[in-house]
Coordinates of C-alpha atoms in Angstrom, one line a residue:
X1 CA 13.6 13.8 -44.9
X2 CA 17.0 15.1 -46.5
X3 CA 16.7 18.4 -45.9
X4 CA 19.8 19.6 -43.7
X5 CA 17.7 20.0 -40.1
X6 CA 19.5 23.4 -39.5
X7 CA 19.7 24.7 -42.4
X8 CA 16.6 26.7 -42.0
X9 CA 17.4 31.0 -42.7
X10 CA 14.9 32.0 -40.4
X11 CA 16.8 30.2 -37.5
X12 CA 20.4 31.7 -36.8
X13 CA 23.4 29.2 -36.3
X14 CA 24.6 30.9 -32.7
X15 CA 23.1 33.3 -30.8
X16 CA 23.8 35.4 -27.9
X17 CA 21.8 34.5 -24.5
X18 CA 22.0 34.6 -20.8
X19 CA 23.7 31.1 -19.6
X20 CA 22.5 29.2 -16.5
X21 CA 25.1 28.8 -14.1
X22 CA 26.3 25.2 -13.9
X23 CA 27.8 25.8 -10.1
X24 CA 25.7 28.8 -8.4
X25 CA 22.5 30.6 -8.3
X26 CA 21.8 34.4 -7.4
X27 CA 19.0 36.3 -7.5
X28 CA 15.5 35.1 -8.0
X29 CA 15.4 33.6 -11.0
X30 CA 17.6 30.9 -10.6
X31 CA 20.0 32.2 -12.6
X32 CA 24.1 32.8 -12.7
X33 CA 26.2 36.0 -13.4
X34 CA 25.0 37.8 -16.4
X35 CA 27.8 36.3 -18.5
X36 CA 27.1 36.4 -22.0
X37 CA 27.6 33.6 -24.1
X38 CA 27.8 31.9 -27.3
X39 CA 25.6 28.9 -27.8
X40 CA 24.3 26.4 -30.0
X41 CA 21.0 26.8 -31.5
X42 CA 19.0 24.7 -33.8
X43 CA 15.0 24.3 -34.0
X44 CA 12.4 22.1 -33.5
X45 CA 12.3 19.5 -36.4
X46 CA 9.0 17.3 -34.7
X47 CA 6.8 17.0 -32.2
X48 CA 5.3 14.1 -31.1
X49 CA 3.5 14.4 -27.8
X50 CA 5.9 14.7 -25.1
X51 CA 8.6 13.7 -27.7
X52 CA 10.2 16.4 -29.4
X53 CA 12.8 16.1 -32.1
X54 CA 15.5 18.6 -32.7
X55 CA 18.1 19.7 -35.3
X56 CA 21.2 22.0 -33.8
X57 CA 24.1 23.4 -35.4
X58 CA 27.0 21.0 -35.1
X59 CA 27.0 17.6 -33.2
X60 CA 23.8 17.0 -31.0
X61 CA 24.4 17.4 -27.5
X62 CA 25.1 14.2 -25.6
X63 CA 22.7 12.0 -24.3
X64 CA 21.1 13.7 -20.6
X65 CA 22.1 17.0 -21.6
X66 CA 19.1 19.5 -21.0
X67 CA 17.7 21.6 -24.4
X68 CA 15.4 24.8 -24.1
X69 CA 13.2 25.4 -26.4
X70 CA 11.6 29.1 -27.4
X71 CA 7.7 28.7 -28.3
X72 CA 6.1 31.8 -29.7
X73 CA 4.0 32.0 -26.7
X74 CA 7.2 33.5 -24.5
X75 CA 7.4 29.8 -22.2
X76 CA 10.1 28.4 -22.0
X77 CA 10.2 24.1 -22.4
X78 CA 13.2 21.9 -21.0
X79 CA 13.7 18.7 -22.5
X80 CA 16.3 16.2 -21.9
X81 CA 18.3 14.2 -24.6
X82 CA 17.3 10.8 -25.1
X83 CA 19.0 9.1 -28.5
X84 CA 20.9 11.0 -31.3
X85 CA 19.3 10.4 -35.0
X86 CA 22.0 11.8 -37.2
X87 CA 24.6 14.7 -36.8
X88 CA 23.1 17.6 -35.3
X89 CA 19.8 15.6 -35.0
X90 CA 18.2 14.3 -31.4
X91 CA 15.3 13.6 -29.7
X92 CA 14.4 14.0 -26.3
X93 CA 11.7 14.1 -23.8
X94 CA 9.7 17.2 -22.5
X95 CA 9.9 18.1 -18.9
X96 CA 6.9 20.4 -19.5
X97 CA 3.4 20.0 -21.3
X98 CA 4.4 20.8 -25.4
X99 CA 0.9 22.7 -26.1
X100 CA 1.9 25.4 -28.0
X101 CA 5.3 24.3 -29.3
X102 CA 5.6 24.1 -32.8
X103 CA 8.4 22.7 -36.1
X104 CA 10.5 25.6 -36.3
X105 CA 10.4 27.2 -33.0
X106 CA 14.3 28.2 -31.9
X107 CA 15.9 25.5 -29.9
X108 CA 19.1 26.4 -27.5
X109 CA 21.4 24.0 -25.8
X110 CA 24.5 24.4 -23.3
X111 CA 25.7 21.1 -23.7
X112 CA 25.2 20.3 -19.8
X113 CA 23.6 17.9 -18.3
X114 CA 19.3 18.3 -16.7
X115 CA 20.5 19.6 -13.3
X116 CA 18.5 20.7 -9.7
X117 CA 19.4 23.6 -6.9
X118 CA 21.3 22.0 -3.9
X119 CA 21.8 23.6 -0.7
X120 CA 20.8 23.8 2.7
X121 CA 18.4 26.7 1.3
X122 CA 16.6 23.7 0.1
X123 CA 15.1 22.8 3.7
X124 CA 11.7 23.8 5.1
X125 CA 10.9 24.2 1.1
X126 CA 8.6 22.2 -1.5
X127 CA 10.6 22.0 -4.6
X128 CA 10.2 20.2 -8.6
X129 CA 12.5 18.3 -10.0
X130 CA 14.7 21.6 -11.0
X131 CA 14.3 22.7 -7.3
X132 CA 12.5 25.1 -8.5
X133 CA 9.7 26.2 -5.5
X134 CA 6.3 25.0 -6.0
X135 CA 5.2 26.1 -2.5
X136 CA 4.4 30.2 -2.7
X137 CA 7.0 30.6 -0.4
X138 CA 9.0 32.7 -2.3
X139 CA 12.2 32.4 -4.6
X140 CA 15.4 30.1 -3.5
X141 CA 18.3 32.0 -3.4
X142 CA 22.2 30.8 -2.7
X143 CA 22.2 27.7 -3.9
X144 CA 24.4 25.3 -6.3
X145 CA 23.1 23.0 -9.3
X146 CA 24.0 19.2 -9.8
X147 CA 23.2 17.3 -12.5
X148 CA 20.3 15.1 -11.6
X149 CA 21.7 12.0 -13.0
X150 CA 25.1 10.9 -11.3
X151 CA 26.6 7.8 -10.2
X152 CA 26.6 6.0 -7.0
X153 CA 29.4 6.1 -4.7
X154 CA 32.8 3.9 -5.3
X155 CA 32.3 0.9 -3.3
X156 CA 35.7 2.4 -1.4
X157 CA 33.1 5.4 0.0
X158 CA 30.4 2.9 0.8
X159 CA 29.6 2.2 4.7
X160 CA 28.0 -1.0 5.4
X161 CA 25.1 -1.3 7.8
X162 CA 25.5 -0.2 11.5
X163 CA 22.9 -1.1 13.5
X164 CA 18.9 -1.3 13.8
X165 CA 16.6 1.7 13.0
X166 CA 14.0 1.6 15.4
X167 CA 11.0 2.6 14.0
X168 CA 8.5 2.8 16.9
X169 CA 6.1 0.4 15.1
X170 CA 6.0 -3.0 16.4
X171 CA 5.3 -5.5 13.8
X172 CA 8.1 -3.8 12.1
X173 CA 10.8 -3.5 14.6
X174 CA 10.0 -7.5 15.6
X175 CA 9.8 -9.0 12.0
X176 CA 11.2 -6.4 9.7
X177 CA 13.7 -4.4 11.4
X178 CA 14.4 -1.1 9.2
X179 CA 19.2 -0.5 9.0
X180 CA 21.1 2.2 9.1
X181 CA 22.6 2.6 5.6
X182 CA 19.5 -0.1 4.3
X183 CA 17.1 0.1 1.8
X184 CA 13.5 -0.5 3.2
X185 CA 10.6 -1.0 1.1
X186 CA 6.8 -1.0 1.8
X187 CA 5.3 -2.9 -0.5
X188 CA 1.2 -3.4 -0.7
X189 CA -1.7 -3.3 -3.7
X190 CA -4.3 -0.4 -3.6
X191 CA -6.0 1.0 -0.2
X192 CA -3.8 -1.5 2.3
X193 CA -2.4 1.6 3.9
X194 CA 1.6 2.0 2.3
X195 CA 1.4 5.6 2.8
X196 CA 0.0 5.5 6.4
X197 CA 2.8 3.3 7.3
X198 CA 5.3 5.6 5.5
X199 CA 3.8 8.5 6.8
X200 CA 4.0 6.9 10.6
X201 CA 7.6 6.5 9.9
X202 CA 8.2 10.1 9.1
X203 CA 6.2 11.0 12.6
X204 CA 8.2 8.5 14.4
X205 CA 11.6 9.3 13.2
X206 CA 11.6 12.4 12.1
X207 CA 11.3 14.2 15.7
X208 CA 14.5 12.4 17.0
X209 CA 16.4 12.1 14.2
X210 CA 19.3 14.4 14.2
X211 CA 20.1 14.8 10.1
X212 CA 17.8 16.2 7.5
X213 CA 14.8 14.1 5.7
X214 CA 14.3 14.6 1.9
X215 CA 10.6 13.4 0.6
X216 CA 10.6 12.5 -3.3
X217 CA 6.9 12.2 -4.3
X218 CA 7.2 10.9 -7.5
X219 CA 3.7 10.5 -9.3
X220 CA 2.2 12.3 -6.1
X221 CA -1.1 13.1 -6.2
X222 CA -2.1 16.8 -4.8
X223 CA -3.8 15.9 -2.0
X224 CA -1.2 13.1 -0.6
X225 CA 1.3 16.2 -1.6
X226 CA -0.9 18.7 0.8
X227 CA -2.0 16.3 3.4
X228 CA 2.5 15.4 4.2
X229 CA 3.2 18.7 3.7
X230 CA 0.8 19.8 6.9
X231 CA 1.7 16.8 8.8
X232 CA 5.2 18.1 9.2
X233 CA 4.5 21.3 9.5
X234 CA 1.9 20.3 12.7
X235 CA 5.3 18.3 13.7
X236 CA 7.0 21.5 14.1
X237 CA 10.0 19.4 11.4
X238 CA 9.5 21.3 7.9
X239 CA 12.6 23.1 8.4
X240 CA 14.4 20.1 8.4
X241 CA 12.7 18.7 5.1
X242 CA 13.3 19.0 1.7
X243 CA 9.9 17.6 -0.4
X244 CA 10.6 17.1 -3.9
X245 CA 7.4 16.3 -6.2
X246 CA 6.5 14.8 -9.4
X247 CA 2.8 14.9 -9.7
X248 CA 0.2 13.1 -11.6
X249 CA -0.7 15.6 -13.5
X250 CA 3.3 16.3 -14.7
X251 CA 5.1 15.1 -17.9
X252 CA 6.5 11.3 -18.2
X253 CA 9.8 12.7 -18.0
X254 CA 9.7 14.6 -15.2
X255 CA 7.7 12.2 -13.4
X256 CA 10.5 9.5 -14.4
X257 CA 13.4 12.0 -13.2
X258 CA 12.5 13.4 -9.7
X259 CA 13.3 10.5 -7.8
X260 CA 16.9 11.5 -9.3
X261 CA 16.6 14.8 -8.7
X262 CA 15.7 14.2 -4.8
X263 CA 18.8 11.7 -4.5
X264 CA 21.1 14.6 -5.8
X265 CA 19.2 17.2 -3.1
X266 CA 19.7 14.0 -0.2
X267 CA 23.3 13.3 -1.1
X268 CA 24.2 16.6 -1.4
X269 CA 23.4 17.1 2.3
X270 CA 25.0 13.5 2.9
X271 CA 28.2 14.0 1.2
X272 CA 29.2 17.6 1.0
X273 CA 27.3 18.7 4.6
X274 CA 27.9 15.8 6.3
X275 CA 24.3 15.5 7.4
X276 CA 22.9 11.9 8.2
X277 CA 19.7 11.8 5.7
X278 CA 16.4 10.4 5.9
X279 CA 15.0 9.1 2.3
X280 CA 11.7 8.8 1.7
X281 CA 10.0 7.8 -1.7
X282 CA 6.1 7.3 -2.4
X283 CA 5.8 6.1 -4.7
X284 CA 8.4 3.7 -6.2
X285 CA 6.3 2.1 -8.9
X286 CA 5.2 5.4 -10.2
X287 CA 8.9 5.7 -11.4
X288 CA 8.5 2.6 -12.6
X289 CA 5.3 3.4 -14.7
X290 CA 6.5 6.7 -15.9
X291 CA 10.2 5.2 -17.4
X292 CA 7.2 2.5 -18.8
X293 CA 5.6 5.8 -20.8
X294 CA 9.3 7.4 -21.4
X295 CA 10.4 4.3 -23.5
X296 CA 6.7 3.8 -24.9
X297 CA 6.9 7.4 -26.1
X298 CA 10.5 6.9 -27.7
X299 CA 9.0 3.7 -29.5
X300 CA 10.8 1.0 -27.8
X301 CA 10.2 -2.5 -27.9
X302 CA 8.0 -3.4 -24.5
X303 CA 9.5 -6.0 -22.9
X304 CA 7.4 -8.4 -19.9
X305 CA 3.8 -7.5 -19.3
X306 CA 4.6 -4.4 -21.1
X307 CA 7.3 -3.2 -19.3
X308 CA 10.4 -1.2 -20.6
X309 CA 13.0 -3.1 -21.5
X310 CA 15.4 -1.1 -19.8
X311 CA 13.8 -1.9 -16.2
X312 CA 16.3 -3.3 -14.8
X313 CA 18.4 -0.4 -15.3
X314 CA 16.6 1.8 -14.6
X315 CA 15.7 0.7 -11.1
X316 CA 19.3 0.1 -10.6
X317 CA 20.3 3.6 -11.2
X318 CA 18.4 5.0 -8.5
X319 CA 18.8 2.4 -5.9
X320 CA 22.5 1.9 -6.6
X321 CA 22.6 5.6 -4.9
X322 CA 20.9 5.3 -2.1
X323 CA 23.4 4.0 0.9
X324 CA 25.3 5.3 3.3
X325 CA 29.1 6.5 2.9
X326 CA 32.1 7.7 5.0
X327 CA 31.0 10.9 4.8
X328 CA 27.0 10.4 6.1
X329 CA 24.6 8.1 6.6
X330 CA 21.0 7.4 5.1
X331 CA 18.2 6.0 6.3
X332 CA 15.4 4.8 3.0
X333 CA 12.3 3.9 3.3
X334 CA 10.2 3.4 0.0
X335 CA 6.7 2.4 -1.0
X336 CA 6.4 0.3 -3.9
X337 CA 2.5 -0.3 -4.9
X338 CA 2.0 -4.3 -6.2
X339 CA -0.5 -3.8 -9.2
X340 CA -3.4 -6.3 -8.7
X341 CA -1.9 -7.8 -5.8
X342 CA 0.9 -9.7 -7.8
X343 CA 3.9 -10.3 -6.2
X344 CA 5.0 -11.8 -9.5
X345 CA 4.9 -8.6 -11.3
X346 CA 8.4 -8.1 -13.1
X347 CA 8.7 -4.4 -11.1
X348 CA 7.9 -5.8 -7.8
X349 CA 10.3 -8.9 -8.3
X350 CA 13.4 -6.3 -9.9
X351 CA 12.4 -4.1 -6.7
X352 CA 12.6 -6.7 -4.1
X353 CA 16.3 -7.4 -5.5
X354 CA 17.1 -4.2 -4.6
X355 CA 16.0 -3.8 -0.6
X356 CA 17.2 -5.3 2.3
X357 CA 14.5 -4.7 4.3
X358 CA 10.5 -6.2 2.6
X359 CA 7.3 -5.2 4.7
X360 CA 4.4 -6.6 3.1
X361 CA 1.1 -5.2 3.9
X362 CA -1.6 -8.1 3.0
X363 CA -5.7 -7.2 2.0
X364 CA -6.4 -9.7 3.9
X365 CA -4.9 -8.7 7.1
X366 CA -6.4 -5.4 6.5
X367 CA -10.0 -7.0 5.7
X368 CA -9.8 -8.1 9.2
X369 CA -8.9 -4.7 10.4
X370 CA -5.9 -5.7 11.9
X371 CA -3.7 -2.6 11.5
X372 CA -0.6 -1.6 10.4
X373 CA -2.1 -4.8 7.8
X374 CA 1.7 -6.6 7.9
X375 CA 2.3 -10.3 6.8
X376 CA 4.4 -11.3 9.0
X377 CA 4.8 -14.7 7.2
X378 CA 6.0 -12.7 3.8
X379 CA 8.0 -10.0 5.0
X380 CA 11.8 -10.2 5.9
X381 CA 15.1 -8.3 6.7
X382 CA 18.0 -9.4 6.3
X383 CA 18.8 -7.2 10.0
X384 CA 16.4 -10.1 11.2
X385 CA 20.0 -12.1 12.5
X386 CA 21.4 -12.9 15.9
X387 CA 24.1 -10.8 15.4
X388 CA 22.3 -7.8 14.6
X389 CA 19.5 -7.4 16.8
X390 CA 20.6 -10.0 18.8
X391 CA 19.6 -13.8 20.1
X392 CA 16.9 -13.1 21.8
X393 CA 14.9 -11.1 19.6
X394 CA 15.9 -13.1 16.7
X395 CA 14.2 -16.3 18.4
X396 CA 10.9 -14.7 19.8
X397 CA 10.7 -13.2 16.3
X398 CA 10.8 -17.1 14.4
X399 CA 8.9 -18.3 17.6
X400 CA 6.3 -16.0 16.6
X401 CA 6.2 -17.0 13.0
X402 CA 6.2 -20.3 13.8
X403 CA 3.0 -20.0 16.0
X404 CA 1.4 -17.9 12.8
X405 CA 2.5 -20.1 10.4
X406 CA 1.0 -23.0 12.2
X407 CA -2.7 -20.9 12.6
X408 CA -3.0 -20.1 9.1
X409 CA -2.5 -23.8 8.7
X410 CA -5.4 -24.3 10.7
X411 CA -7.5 -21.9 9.7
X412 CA -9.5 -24.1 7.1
X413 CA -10.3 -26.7 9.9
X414 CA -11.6 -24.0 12.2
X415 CA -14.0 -22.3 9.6
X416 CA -15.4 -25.7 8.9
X417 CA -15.1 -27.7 12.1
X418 CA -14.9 -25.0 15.1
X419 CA -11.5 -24.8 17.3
X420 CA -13.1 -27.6 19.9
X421 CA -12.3 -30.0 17.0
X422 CA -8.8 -28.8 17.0
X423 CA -6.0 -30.9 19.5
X424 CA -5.7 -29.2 23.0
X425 CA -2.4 -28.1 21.6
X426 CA -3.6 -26.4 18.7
X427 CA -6.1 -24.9 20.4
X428 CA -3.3 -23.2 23.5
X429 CA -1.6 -22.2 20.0
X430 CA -4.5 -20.5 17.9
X431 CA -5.6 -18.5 21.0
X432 CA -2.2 -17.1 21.5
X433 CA -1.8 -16.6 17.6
X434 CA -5.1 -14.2 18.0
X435 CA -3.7 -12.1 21.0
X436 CA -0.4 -12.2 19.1
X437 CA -2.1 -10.8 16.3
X438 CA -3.9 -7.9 18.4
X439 CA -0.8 -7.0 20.1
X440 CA 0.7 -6.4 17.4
X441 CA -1.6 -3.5 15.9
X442 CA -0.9 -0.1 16.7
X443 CA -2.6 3.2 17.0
X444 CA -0.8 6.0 15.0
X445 CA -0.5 9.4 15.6
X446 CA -1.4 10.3 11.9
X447 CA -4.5 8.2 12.5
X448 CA -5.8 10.0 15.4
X449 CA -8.1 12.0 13.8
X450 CA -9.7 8.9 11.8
X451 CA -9.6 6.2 14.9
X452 CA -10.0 8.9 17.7
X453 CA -7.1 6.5 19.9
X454 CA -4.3 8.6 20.6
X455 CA -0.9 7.0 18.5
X456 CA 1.7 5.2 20.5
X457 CA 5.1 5.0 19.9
X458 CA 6.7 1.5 21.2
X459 CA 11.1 0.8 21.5
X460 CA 11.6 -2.8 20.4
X461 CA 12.5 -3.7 24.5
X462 CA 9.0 -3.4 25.0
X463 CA 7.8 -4.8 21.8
X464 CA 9.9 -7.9 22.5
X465 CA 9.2 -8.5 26.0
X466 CA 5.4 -8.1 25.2
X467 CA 5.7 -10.9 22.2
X468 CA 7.1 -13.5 24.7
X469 CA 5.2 -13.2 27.5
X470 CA 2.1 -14.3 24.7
X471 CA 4.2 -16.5 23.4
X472 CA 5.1 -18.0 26.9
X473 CA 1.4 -18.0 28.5
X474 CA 1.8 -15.3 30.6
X475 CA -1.2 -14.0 29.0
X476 CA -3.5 -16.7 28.4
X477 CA -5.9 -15.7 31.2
X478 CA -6.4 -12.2 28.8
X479 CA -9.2 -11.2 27.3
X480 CA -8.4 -11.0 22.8
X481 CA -9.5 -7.8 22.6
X482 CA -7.5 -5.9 25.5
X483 CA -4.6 -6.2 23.5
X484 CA -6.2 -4.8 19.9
X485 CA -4.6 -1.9 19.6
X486 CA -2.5 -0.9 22.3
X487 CA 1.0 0.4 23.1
X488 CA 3.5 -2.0 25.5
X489 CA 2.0 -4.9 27.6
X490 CA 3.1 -3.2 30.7
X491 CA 0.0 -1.8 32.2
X492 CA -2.9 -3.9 30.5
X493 CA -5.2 -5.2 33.1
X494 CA -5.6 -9.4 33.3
X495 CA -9.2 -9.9 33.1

């Protein structure tokens, strides 16, 4: 354990090698100008799973830099500096699977941070975390590189909320309006439909927003991956989309870094084009669970139900970025998956911190098939305010709550005594709860080909004057089910 770790004579102390441009790319590889250059190299001194540990001539490169290492096979493995253990001594974590690597192979390092391609060359293209292509569409050519972890904006740059995003979905747009410059956040357990909502959102604002939308599918499984990818392709909108994925089947580390990676790719068309930019991120808790694997694998303490200690900041880092500035806007929308349900998880709590905008989608609600399955009790926005969307939707939206609130109240007493039992009031007040609750389903254009109803898009107007005329009586002589999934009120006969 003495031994120097580069003192090995079968491993030179410099060597001469084709350096990656940190600015520019040409060509197909990815590469810069053929500028040859003298860099450190060291070799590998341990491997441990995804966890390599490497001696290089000199001082170790500092912590995020990005180290190549030279297996005898002929890949090539990126790993990403993670703790220093000594002079010339650091470990870091494997962007790629380490089968094959062994002690000794040659490491190389430019002392510059793990960075990703940039560029408008990016749109209409399915990209890794290194912007690298992943869709066998061909190489990426005239781009730039950023480094994939950077700070958020001064508070100076920041630009605070503008107005309401209107999503098209109802239950959204009444209780949970989505902002300009906001952070939304989807949250739900398994199978209550996050990426059907998120995937609705896309459809809806995709076609009529004017920017550029950037998809990070961190964790992604193959099919959810394939399935987005020829939804926006049917929507005639992939060459205004940049999807950057992580999938399952990738490393801890790069799982845990391509939500980065897709914030550099989103604020590089924010800040330097100018572009408004739509965020999307499925699935938020997969970033969470990866960094959980990163810190496992580096042998730190776990904190709360197992949990990195470094949660906190570690979600902070990537929501911190995500806002609007003087330069562009941003529109995020995120799914964040509640692991058995629990809204007390530590990473569900730390996330809600972070958003301004909570949709909750409930099992229950869904086990009724009421669909998009929202709480309408549990979510909130903090856009829900007179002087944002104004007084008028702000008090049919806590009129509404008030009239749900009050039937889940009653629900106990109707399963066990029938709603005759109930006062004449209550029972005016759970019948327009129910056609509340129909109205305020939807039929989605992704769903068509499951439900067989043609999707409906819906402006808040409509969704607003269609919640108080239930709310006022003006549909009590209607029949439950002629408002289960529908578009506006306008139109519906009164049977």
């Amino acid at each position: 354990m003495g031994a120097d770790p580069v003192g090995s004579a079968s491993v030179p102390t410099t060597a001469t090698i084709e350096r990656v441009a940190p600015a520019t790319d040409a060509g197909t590889s990815g590469l810069g100008s053929s500028t040859l250059t003298s860099v450190p190299t060291g070799r590998v001194v341990a491997v441990r799973g995804t966890v390599v540990e490497v001696g290089l001539d000199g001082s170790a490169p500092t912590i995020g830099d990005e180290v190549t290492c030279h297996p005898a096979d002929g890949r090539t493995i990126t790993l990403v500096v993670q703790a220093h253990l000594g002079p010339g001594r650091a470990q870091a974590i494997a962007l790629n699977p380490t089968r094959g690597l062994a002690c000794g192979d040659p490491v190389t390092s430019h002392r510059e941070p793990l960075s990703v391609r940039v560029g408008e060359p990016l749109l209409g293209r399915v990209v890794d975390l290194r912007g690298d292509p992943i869709d066998a569409a061909g190489p990426i050519t005239g781009t730039l590189r950023r480094p994939v972890r950077r700070p958020p904006p001064a508070v100076a740059r920041r630009r605070g909320w503008t107005d309401v995003y209107e999503t098209g979905i109802k239950v959204i747009d009444l209780f949970c309006p989505f902002l300009r410059g906001g952070r939304a956040a989807v949250f739900g357990g398994a199978g209550v439909g996050k990426t059907v909502v998120l995937t609705e959102f896309i459809h809806n604002a995709v076609t009529q927003f004017r920017g550029v939308a950037v998809f990070a599918g961190i964790g992604e499984r193959s099919r959810e991956g394939l399935e987005l990818l020829d939804e926006m392709r049917r929507m005639g909108v992939l060459d205004r989309s940049t999807l950057v994925f992580g999938q399952m089947n990738e490393t801890p580390g790069a799982r845990f870094l391509v939500g980065g990676a897709a914030l550099t790719i989103a604020e590089y068309y924010r800040d330097d084009l100018g572009r408004d930019v739509m965020l999307v991120v499925d699935n938020l808790y997969r970033h969470v669970q990866a960094g959980m694997e990163v810190s496992g694998l580096l042998g730190r303490l776990s904190s709360r139900v197992g949990y990195q200690p470094t949660l906190a900041a570690d979600l902070a880092a990537l929501e911190e970025r995500i806002t609007a500035t003087d330069r562009g806007g941003m529109v995020a929308v995120q799914a964040v998956y509640v692991p058995a349900d629990d809204y007390g998880d530590p990473a569900v709590t730390e996330a809600f911190w972070h958003v301004d905008s909570a949709l909750v989608l409930s099992r229950d609600v869904a086990a009724e098939g009421l669909y998009p399955a929202v709480d309408a009790l549990l979510s909130s926005s903090k856009a829900l305010d007179p002087a944002i969307v104004g007084v008028r939707h702000y008090a049919v939206a806590q009129e509404a709550r008030r009239v749900l609130g009050r039937f889940e109240e009653l629900r106990d007493i109707i399963s066990m005594l029938g709603v005759d039992e109930l006062a004449a009031d209550d029972r005016v007040l759970v019948a327009r709860a129910r056609r509340l609750r129909n109205f305020l389903t939807q039929p989605f254009f992704v769903a068509e080909g499951f439900t067989g109803i043609p999707g409906v898009r819906v402006a808040i107007g409509d969704t607003v004057d269609g919640v108080e005329a239930i709310l006022d009586g003006r549909c009590d002589d209607m029949a439950d089910d002629a408002l289960f999934m529908i578009g506006p009120l306008d139109g519906v006969s009164h049977d």
